Amino acid sequence: MILTQVITADLNLITSTCQQTPNPKLCVSTYILDPESLKADLSGLAIIGSKIIDKQAATTRANIVGLLAIAIARDDKPLAFALRCSRDNYVYITNYFAPQLVKAVTGGLPKFAEDALRSILSATNATPECFRNVSSPIYDENNFMYDFSLVLKAIVVDALISQIDSFALQRIVNGIGLAMGGLVGIFPKPKHVPQISNILRSDLIQSADFYVQNSNPHH
């Protein structure tokens, strides 16, 4: 009975967290495939999500390399050209952006995690252009990378807000020169974060990152 209650509670966290992302269905279906998600808090979900992206990027790159070898063997020049183009994008993702993402999320530095996710989104968004003249054999994989990166971007922001207590958050809001009327009441609730303007979220993330780093004895 206790175990059932715990699992239900953890599923509720996944569901409620995913509801605040651009793609709740993808978010839930991806996380429930990882047993560690059922034991994770919000920050843990962000870490798990970063590792999912890292693993999927490596899998997609390996698939591209295999498909490229076949295209070359068949002398399929248009497809080979497209696969080389997409491979280059995934080289950047697997060698630089995804490791940066994992390191930033694990280290509790959401601003750097968001930067890495923006780079991943840019690379995956550019990949379909590689296949302008041929059908893409990595269409589904690349779409997952793009869509789940958007999901994780929302979760990273929520995880950041959850690290900050109300007193520190009030100091941050004051520090960036915002009117206090009602804002302190809504900020501590991560589910309201997507309603905040992009400028406000950007300022909050940078200020909160500074607070988190300087409040962490390990930094």
PDB file of N, CA and C in Angstrom, residues 35-112:
ATOM      1  N   PRO A  35      13.052   4.114 -15.133  1.00  0.00           N
ATOM      2  CA  PRO A  35      12.632   3.817 -13.754  1.00  0.00           C
ATOM      3  C   PRO A  35      13.145   4.837 -12.740  1.00  0.00           C
ATOM      4  N   GLU A  36      14.299   5.462 -13.020  1.00  0.00           N
ATOM      5  CA  GLU A  36      14.856   6.440 -12.090  1.00  0.00           C
ATOM      6  C   GLU A  36      13.949   7.663 -11.952  1.00  0.00           C
ATOM      7  N   SER A  37      13.133   7.918 -12.966  1.00  0.00           N
ATOM      8  CA  SER A  37      12.247   9.076 -12.915  1.00  0.00           C
ATOM      9  C   SER A  37      11.234   8.966 -11.789  1.00  0.00           C
ATOM     10  N   LEU A  38      10.856   7.742 -11.437  1.00  0.00           N
ATOM     11  CA  LEU A  38       9.859   7.530 -10.383  1.00  0.00           C
ATOM     12  C   LEU A  38      10.406   7.844  -9.001  1.00  0.00           C
ATOM     13  N   LYS A  39      11.726   7.984  -8.896  1.00  0.00           N
ATOM     14  CA  LYS A  39      12.342   8.301  -7.609  1.00  0.00           C
ATOM     15  C   LYS A  39      12.920   9.710  -7.578  1.00  0.00           C
ATOM     16  N   ALA A  40      12.711  10.454  -8.649  1.00  0.00           N
ATOM     17  CA  ALA A  40      13.372  11.751  -8.792  1.00  0.00           C
ATOM     18  C   ALA A  40      12.492  12.913  -8.352  1.00  0.00           C
ATOM     19  N   ASP A  41      13.139  13.966  -7.841  1.00  0.00           N
ATOM     20  CA  ASP A  41      12.452  15.229  -7.617  1.00  0.00           C
ATOM     21  C   ASP A  41      12.581  16.052  -8.894  1.00  0.00           C
ATOM     22  N   LEU A  42      12.203  17.323  -8.838  1.00  0.00           N
ATOM     23  CA  LEU A  42      12.218  18.155 -10.045  1.00  0.00           C
ATOM     24  C   LEU A  42      13.623  18.294 -10.619  1.00  0.00           C
ATOM     25  N   SER A  43      14.609  18.543  -9.751  1.00  0.00           N
ATOM     26  CA  SER A  43      15.993  18.657 -10.222  1.00  0.00           C
ATOM     27  C   SER A  43      16.470  17.329 -10.805  1.00  0.00           C
ATOM     28  N   GLY A  44      16.032  16.230 -10.197  1.00  0.00           N
ATOM     29  CA  GLY A  44      16.389  14.908 -10.708  1.00  0.00           C
ATOM     30  C   GLY A  44      15.814  14.662 -12.090  1.00  0.00           C
ATOM     31  N   LEU A  45      14.598  15.126 -12.321  1.00  0.00           N
ATOM     32  CA  LEU A  45      13.997  14.983 -13.650  1.00  0.00           C
ATOM     33  C   LEU A  45      14.793  15.766 -14.690  1.00  0.00           C
ATOM     34  N   ALA A  46      15.295  16.928 -14.300  1.00  0.00           N
ATOM     35  CA  ALA A  46      16.113  17.722 -15.222  1.00  0.00           C
ATOM     36  C   ALA A  46      17.400  16.982 -15.572  1.00  0.00           C
ATOM     37  N   ILE A  47      18.022  16.370 -14.574  1.00  0.00           N
ATOM     38  CA  ILE A  47      19.257  15.606 -14.813  1.00  0.00           C
ATOM     39  C   ILE A  47      18.987  14.410 -15.709  1.00  0.00           C
ATOM     40  N   ILE A  48      17.925  13.664 -15.415  1.00  0.00           N
ATOM     41  CA  ILE A  48      17.559  12.505 -16.232  1.00  0.00           C
ATOM     42  C   ILE A  48      17.281  12.943 -17.665  1.00  0.00           C
ATOM     43  N   GLY A  49      16.569  14.061 -17.819  1.00  0.00           N
ATOM     44  CA  GLY A  49      16.267  14.566 -19.161  1.00  0.00           C
ATOM     45  C   GLY A  49      17.513  14.911 -19.942  1.00  0.00           C
ATOM     46  N   SER A  50      18.502  15.494 -19.275  1.00  0.00           N
ATOM     47  CA  SER A  50      19.748  15.846 -19.966  1.00  0.00           C
ATOM     48  C   SER A  50      20.476  14.587 -20.449  1.00  0.00           C
ATOM     49  N   LYS A  51      20.416  13.540 -19.652  1.00  0.00           N
ATOM     50  CA  LYS A  51      21.072  12.286 -20.035  1.00  0.00           C
ATOM     51  C   LYS A  51      20.317  11.579 -21.171  1.00  0.00           C
ATOM     52  N   ILE A  52      19.003  11.741 -21.193  1.00  0.00           N
ATOM     53  CA  ILE A  52      18.208  11.195 -22.294  1.00  0.00           C
ATOM     54  C   ILE A  52      18.613  11.848 -23.606  1.00  0.00           C
ATOM     55  N   ILE A  53      18.758  13.159 -23.587  1.00  0.00           N
ATOM     56  CA  ILE A  53      19.161  13.886 -24.794  1.00  0.00           C
ATOM     57  C   ILE A  53      20.570  13.490 -25.212  1.00  0.00           C
ATOM     58  N   ASP A  54      21.470  13.375 -24.250  1.00  0.00           N
ATOM     59  CA  ASP A  54      22.850  12.981 -24.544  1.00  0.00           C
ATOM     60  C   ASP A  54      22.888  11.605 -25.211  1.00  0.00           C
ATOM     61  N   LYS A  55      22.137  10.664 -24.665  1.00  0.00           N
ATOM     62  CA  LYS A  55      22.109   9.294 -25.206  1.00  0.00           C
ATOM     63  C   LYS A  55      21.465   9.251 -26.583  1.00  0.00           C
ATOM     64  N   GLN A  56      20.353   9.979 -26.755  1.00  0.00           N
ATOM     65  CA  GLN A  56      19.673   9.983 -28.041  1.00  0.00           C
ATOM     66  C   GLN A  56      20.526  10.634 -29.120  1.00  0.00           C
ATOM     67  N   ALA A  57      21.260  11.663 -28.763  1.00  0.00           N
ATOM     68  CA  ALA A  57      22.143  12.320 -29.732  1.00  0.00           C
ATOM     69  C   ALA A  57      23.216  11.357 -30.219  1.00  0.00           C
ATOM     70  N   ALA A  58      23.797  10.599 -29.287  1.00  0.00           N
ATOM     71  CA  ALA A  58      24.833   9.630 -29.663  1.00  0.00           C
ATOM     72  C   ALA A  58      24.254   8.525 -30.541  1.00  0.00           C
ATOM     73  N   THR A  59      23.041   8.076 -30.214  1.00  0.00           N
ATOM     74  CA  THR A  59      22.384   7.030 -31.011  1.00  0.00           C
ATOM     75  C   THR A  59      22.083   7.526 -32.415  1.00  0.00           C
ATOM     76  N   THR A  60      21.588   8.749 -32.511  1.00  0.00           N
ATOM     77  CA  THR A  60      21.257   9.320 -33.820  1.00  0.00           C
ATOM     78  C   THR A  60      22.510   9.520 -34.662  1.00  0.00           C
ATOM     79  N   ARG A  61      23.572   9.987 -34.049  1.00  0.00           N
ATOM     80  CA  ARG A  61      24.831  10.170 -34.786  1.00  0.00           C
ATOM     81  C   ARG A  61      25.347   8.828 -35.304  1.00  0.00           C
ATOM     82  N   ALA A  62      25.300   7.798 -34.481  1.00  0.00           N
ATOM     83  CA  ALA A  62      25.753   6.471 -34.909  1.00  0.00           C
ATOM     84  C   ALA A  62      24.897   5.958 -36.061  1.00  0.00           C
ATOM     85  N   ASN A  63      23.606   6.219 -35.997  1.00  0.00           N
ATOM     86  CA  ASN A  63      22.704   5.807 -37.068  1.00  0.00           C
ATOM     87  C   ASN A  63      23.034   6.536 -38.364  1.00  0.00           C
ATOM     88  N   ILE A  64      23.326   7.824 -38.255  1.00  0.00           N
ATOM     89  CA  ILE A  64      23.693   8.612 -39.441  1.00  0.00           C
ATOM     90  C   ILE A  64      24.961   8.058 -40.085  1.00  0.00           C
ATOM     91  N   VAL A  65      25.939   7.738 -39.262  1.00  0.00           N
ATOM     92  CA  VAL A  65      27.207   7.198 -39.779  1.00  0.00           C
ATOM     93  C   VAL A  65      26.965   5.887 -40.527  1.00  0.00           C
ATOM     94  N   GLY A  66      26.127   5.022 -39.967  1.00  0.00           N
ATOM     95  CA  GLY A  66      25.809   3.751 -40.623  1.00  0.00           C
ATOM     96  C   GLY A  66      25.084   3.961 -41.935  1.00  0.00           C
ATOM     97  N   LEU A  67      24.113   4.868 -41.933  1.00  0.00           N
ATOM     98  CA  LEU A  67      23.359   5.164 -43.151  1.00  0.00           C
ATOM     99  C   LEU A  67      24.246   5.802 -44.213  1.00  0.00           C
ATOM    100  N   LEU A  68      25.188   6.608 -43.787  1.00  0.00           N
ATOM    101  CA  LEU A  68      26.111   7.251 -44.730  1.00  0.00           C
ATOM    102  C   LEU A  68      26.986   6.205 -45.419  1.00  0.00           C
ATOM    103  N   ALA A  69      27.446   5.230 -44.666  1.00  0.00           N
ATOM    104  CA  ALA A  69      28.269   4.167 -45.257  1.00  0.00           C
ATOM    105  C   ALA A  69      27.480   3.408 -46.326  1.00  0.00           C
ATOM    106  N   ILE A  70      26.208   3.166 -46.049  1.00  0.00           N
ATOM    107  CA  ILE A  70      25.362   2.464 -47.026  1.00  0.00           C
ATOM    108  C   ILE A  70      25.135   3.338 -48.262  1.00  0.00           C
ATOM    109  N   ALA A  71      24.879   4.618 -48.050  1.00  0.00           N
ATOM    110  CA  ALA A  71      24.642   5.533 -49.172  1.00  0.00           C
ATOM    111  C   ALA A  71      25.872   5.632 -50.066  1.00  0.00           C
ATOM    112  N   ILE A  72      27.047   5.667 -49.456  1.00  0.00           N
ATOM    113  CA  ILE A  72      28.289   5.731 -50.237  1.00  0.00           C
ATOM    114  C   ILE A  72      28.487   4.442 -51.023  1.00  0.00           C
ATOM    115  N   ALA A  73      28.214   3.320 -50.382  1.00  0.00           N
ATOM    116  CA  ALA A  73      28.367   2.024 -51.048  1.00  0.00           C
ATOM    117  C   ALA A  73      27.425   1.906 -52.250  1.00  0.00           C
ATOM    118  N   ARG A  74      26.269   2.524 -52.140  1.00  0.00           N
ATOM    119  CA  ARG A  74      25.279   2.480 -53.229  1.00  0.00           C
ATOM    120  C   ARG A  74      25.459   3.621 -54.224  1.00  0.00           C
ATOM    121  N   ASP A  75      26.462   4.442 -53.993  1.00  0.00           N
ATOM    122  CA  ASP A  75      26.739   5.601 -54.835  1.00  0.00           C
ATOM    123  C   ASP A  75      25.529   6.534 -54.931  1.00  0.00           C
ATOM    124  N   ASP A  76      24.845   6.672 -53.794  1.00  0.00           N
ATOM    125  CA  ASP A  76      23.678   7.564 -53.722  1.00  0.00           C
ATOM    126  C   ASP A  76      24.182   8.935 -53.260  1.00  0.00           C
ATOM    127  N   LYS A  77      24.638   9.713 -54.216  1.00  0.00           N
ATOM    128  CA  LYS A  77      25.285  10.993 -53.900  1.00  0.00           C
ATOM    129  C   LYS A  77      24.366  11.987 -53.192  1.00  0.00           C
ATOM    130  N   PRO A  78      23.121  12.173 -53.629  1.00  0.00           N
ATOM    131  CA  PRO A  78      22.248  13.136 -52.921  1.00  0.00           C
ATOM    132  C   PRO A  78      22.023  12.768 -51.455  1.00  0.00           C
ATOM    133  N   LEU A  79      21.787  11.469 -51.199  1.00  0.00           N
ATOM    134  CA  LEU A  79      21.562  11.052 -49.818  1.00  0.00           C
ATOM    135  C   LEU A  79      22.846  11.161 -48.999  1.00  0.00           C
ATOM    136  N   ALA A  80      23.963  10.784 -49.625  1.00  0.00           N
ATOM    137  CA  ALA A  80      25.246  10.871 -48.921  1.00  0.00           C
ATOM    138  C   ALA A  80      25.550  12.322 -48.536  1.00  0.00           C
ATOM    139  N   PHE A  81      25.261  13.238 -49.433  1.00  0.00           N
ATOM    140  CA  PHE A  81      25.484  14.660 -49.151  1.00  0.00           C
ATOM    141  C   PHE A  81      24.624  15.107 -47.961  1.00  0.00           C
ATOM    142  N   ALA A  82      23.363  14.700 -47.979  1.00  0.00           N
ATOM    143  CA  ALA A  82      22.438  15.084 -46.903  1.00  0.00           C
ATOM    144  C   ALA A  82      22.868  14.487 -45.564  1.00  0.00           C
ATOM    145  N   LEU A  83      23.316  13.251 -45.588  1.00  0.00           N
ATOM    146  CA  LEU A  83      23.739  12.586 -44.353  1.00  0.00           C
ATOM    147  C   LEU A  83      25.025  13.201 -43.805  1.00  0.00           C
ATOM    148  N   ARG A  84      25.930  13.613 -44.681  1.00  0.00           N
ATOM    149  CA  ARG A  84      27.150  14.292 -44.205  1.00  0.00           C
ATOM    150  C   ARG A  84      26.778  15.602 -43.508  1.00  0.00           C
ATOM    151  N   CYS A  85      25.839  16.312 -44.099  1.00  0.00           N
ATOM    152  CA  CYS A  85      25.375  17.572 -43.520  1.00  0.00           C
ATOM    153  C   CYS A  85      24.780  17.337 -42.134  1.00  0.00           C
ATOM    154  N   SER A  86      23.911  16.354 -42.004  1.00  0.00           N
ATOM    155  CA  SER A  86      23.281  16.065 -40.711  1.00  0.00           C
ATOM    156  C   SER A  86      24.295  15.509 -39.717  1.00  0.00           C
ATOM    157  N   ARG A  87      25.245  14.734 -40.210  1.00  0.00           N
ATOM    158  CA  ARG A  87      26.301  14.209 -39.328  1.00  0.00           C
ATOM    159  C   ARG A  87      27.084  15.341 -38.701  1.00  0.00           C
ATOM    160  N   ASP A  88      27.397  16.365 -39.492  1.00  0.00           N
ATOM    161  CA  ASP A  88      28.144  17.504 -38.962  1.00  0.00           C
ATOM    162  C   ASP A  88      27.371  18.182 -37.824  1.00  0.00           C
ATOM    163  N   ASN A  89      26.055  18.305 -37.996  1.00  0.00           N
ATOM    164  CA  ASN A  89      25.239  18.899 -36.933  1.00  0.00           C
ATOM    165  C   ASN A  89      25.308  18.077 -35.656  1.00  0.00           C
ATOM    166  N   TYR A  90      25.251  16.751 -35.814  1.00  0.00           N
ATOM    167  CA  TYR A  90      25.240  15.884 -34.640  1.00  0.00           C
ATOM    168  C   TYR A  90      26.632  15.712 -34.027  1.00  0.00           C
ATOM    169  N   VAL A  91      27.667  15.973 -34.792  1.00  0.00           N
ATOM    170  CA  VAL A  91      29.014  16.000 -34.219  1.00  0.00           C
ATOM    171  C   VAL A  91      29.092  17.141 -33.195  1.00  0.00           C
ATOM    172  N   TYR A  92      28.561  18.291 -33.561  1.00  0.00           N
ATOM    173  CA  TYR A  92      28.549  19.417 -32.621  1.00  0.00           C
ATOM    174  C   TYR A  92      27.712  19.084 -31.386  1.00  0.00           C
ATOM    175  N   ILE A  93      26.564  18.435 -31.605  1.00  0.00           N
ATOM    176  CA  ILE A  93      25.690  18.113 -30.474  1.00  0.00           C
ATOM    177  C   ILE A  93      26.366  17.132 -29.523  1.00  0.00           C
ATOM    178  N   THR A  94      26.912  16.047 -30.082  1.00  0.00           N
ATOM    179  CA  THR A  94      27.478  14.995 -29.222  1.00  0.00           C
ATOM    180  C   THR A  94      28.816  15.380 -28.609  1.00  0.00           C
ATOM    181  N   ASN A  95      29.593  16.174 -29.326  1.00  0.00           N
ATOM    182  CA  ASN A  95      30.927  16.537 -28.817  1.00  0.00           C
ATOM    183  C   ASN A  95      30.923  17.753 -27.887  1.00  0.00           C
ATOM    184  N   TYR A  96      29.958  18.635 -28.091  1.00  0.00           N
ATOM    185  CA  TYR A  96      29.988  19.895 -27.344  1.00  0.00           C
ATOM    186  C   TYR A  96      28.689  20.185 -26.569  1.00  0.00           C
ATOM    187  N   PHE A  97      27.578  20.286 -27.293  1.00  0.00           N
ATOM    188  CA  PHE A  97      26.354  20.793 -26.675  1.00  0.00           C
ATOM    189  C   PHE A  97      25.763  19.847 -25.634  1.00  0.00           C
ATOM    190  N   ALA A  98      25.658  18.550 -25.974  1.00  0.00           N
ATOM    191  CA  ALA A  98      25.058  17.600 -25.028  1.00  0.00           C
ATOM    192  C   ALA A  98      25.912  17.419 -23.765  1.00  0.00           C
ATOM    193  N   PRO A  99      27.244  17.263 -23.888  1.00  0.00           N
ATOM    194  CA  PRO A  99      28.059  17.192 -22.665  1.00  0.00           C
ATOM    195  C   PRO A  99      27.956  18.458 -21.824  1.00  0.00           C
ATOM    196  N   GLN A 100      27.907  19.623 -22.493  1.00  0.00           N
ATOM    197  CA  GLN A 100      27.736  20.887 -21.768  1.00  0.00           C
ATOM    198  C   GLN A 100      26.418  20.888 -21.015  1.00  0.00           C
ATOM    199  N   LEU A 101      25.379  20.365 -21.646  1.00  0.00           N
ATOM    200  CA  LEU A 101      24.058  20.299 -21.026  1.00  0.00           C
ATOM    201  C   LEU A 101      24.085  19.435 -19.769  1.00  0.00           C
ATOM    202  N   VAL A 102      24.627  18.226 -19.881  1.00  0.00           N
ATOM    203  CA  VAL A 102      24.677  17.315 -18.741  1.00  0.00           C
ATOM    204  C   VAL A 102      25.475  17.920 -17.597  1.00  0.00           C
ATOM    205  N   LYS A 103      26.599  18.504 -17.928  1.00  0.00           N
ATOM    206  CA  LYS A 103      27.452  19.111 -16.901  1.00  0.00           C
ATOM    207  C   LYS A 103      26.738  20.269 -16.206  1.00  0.00           C
ATOM    208  N   ALA A 104      26.059  21.096 -16.978  1.00  0.00           N
ATOM    209  CA  ALA A 104      25.384  22.265 -16.413  1.00  0.00           C
ATOM    210  C   ALA A 104      24.213  21.860 -15.526  1.00  0.00           C
ATOM    211  N   VAL A 105      23.410  20.909 -15.990  1.00  0.00           N
ATOM    212  CA  VAL A 105      22.246  20.484 -15.211  1.00  0.00           C
ATOM    213  C   VAL A 105      22.692  19.770 -13.940  1.00  0.00           C
ATOM    214  N   THR A 106      23.672  18.884 -14.077  1.00  0.00           N
ATOM    215  CA  THR A 106      24.175  18.149 -12.916  1.00  0.00           C
ATOM    216  C   THR A 106      24.817  19.094 -11.910  1.00  0.00           C
ATOM    217  N   GLY A 107      25.461  20.140 -12.404  1.00  0.00           N
ATOM    218  CA  GLY A 107      26.128  21.095 -11.528  1.00  0.00           C
ATOM    219  C   GLY A 107      25.226  22.179 -10.990  1.00  0.00           C
ATOM    220  N   GLY A 108      23.940  22.151 -11.368  1.00  0.00           N
ATOM    221  CA  GLY A 108      23.009  23.141 -10.861  1.00  0.00           C
ATOM    222  C   GLY A 108      23.194  24.517 -11.464  1.00  0.00           C
ATOM    223  N   LEU A 109      23.518  24.570 -12.757  1.00  0.00           N
ATOM    224  CA  LEU A 109      23.732  25.847 -13.444  1.00  0.00           C
ATOM    225  C   LEU A 109      22.759  25.963 -14.618  1.00  0.00           C
ATOM    226  N   PRO A 110      21.503  26.265 -14.331  1.00  0.00           N
ATOM    227  CA  PRO A 110      20.465  26.262 -15.367  1.00  0.00           C
ATOM    228  C   PRO A 110      20.697  27.241 -16.511  1.00  0.00           C
ATOM    229  N   LYS A 111      21.336  28.385 -16.247  1.00  0.00           N
ATOM    230  CA  LYS A 111      21.590  29.340 -17.336  1.00  0.00           C
ATOM    231  C   LYS A 111      22.461  28.699 -18.402  1.00  0.00           C
ATOM    232  N   PHE A 112      23.508  27.969 -17.989  1.00  0.00           N
ATOM    233  CA  PHE A 112      24.371  27.288 -18.956  1.00  0.00           C
ATOM    234  C   PHE A 112      23.636  26.130 -19.617  1.00  0.00           C
TER     235      PHE A 112
END
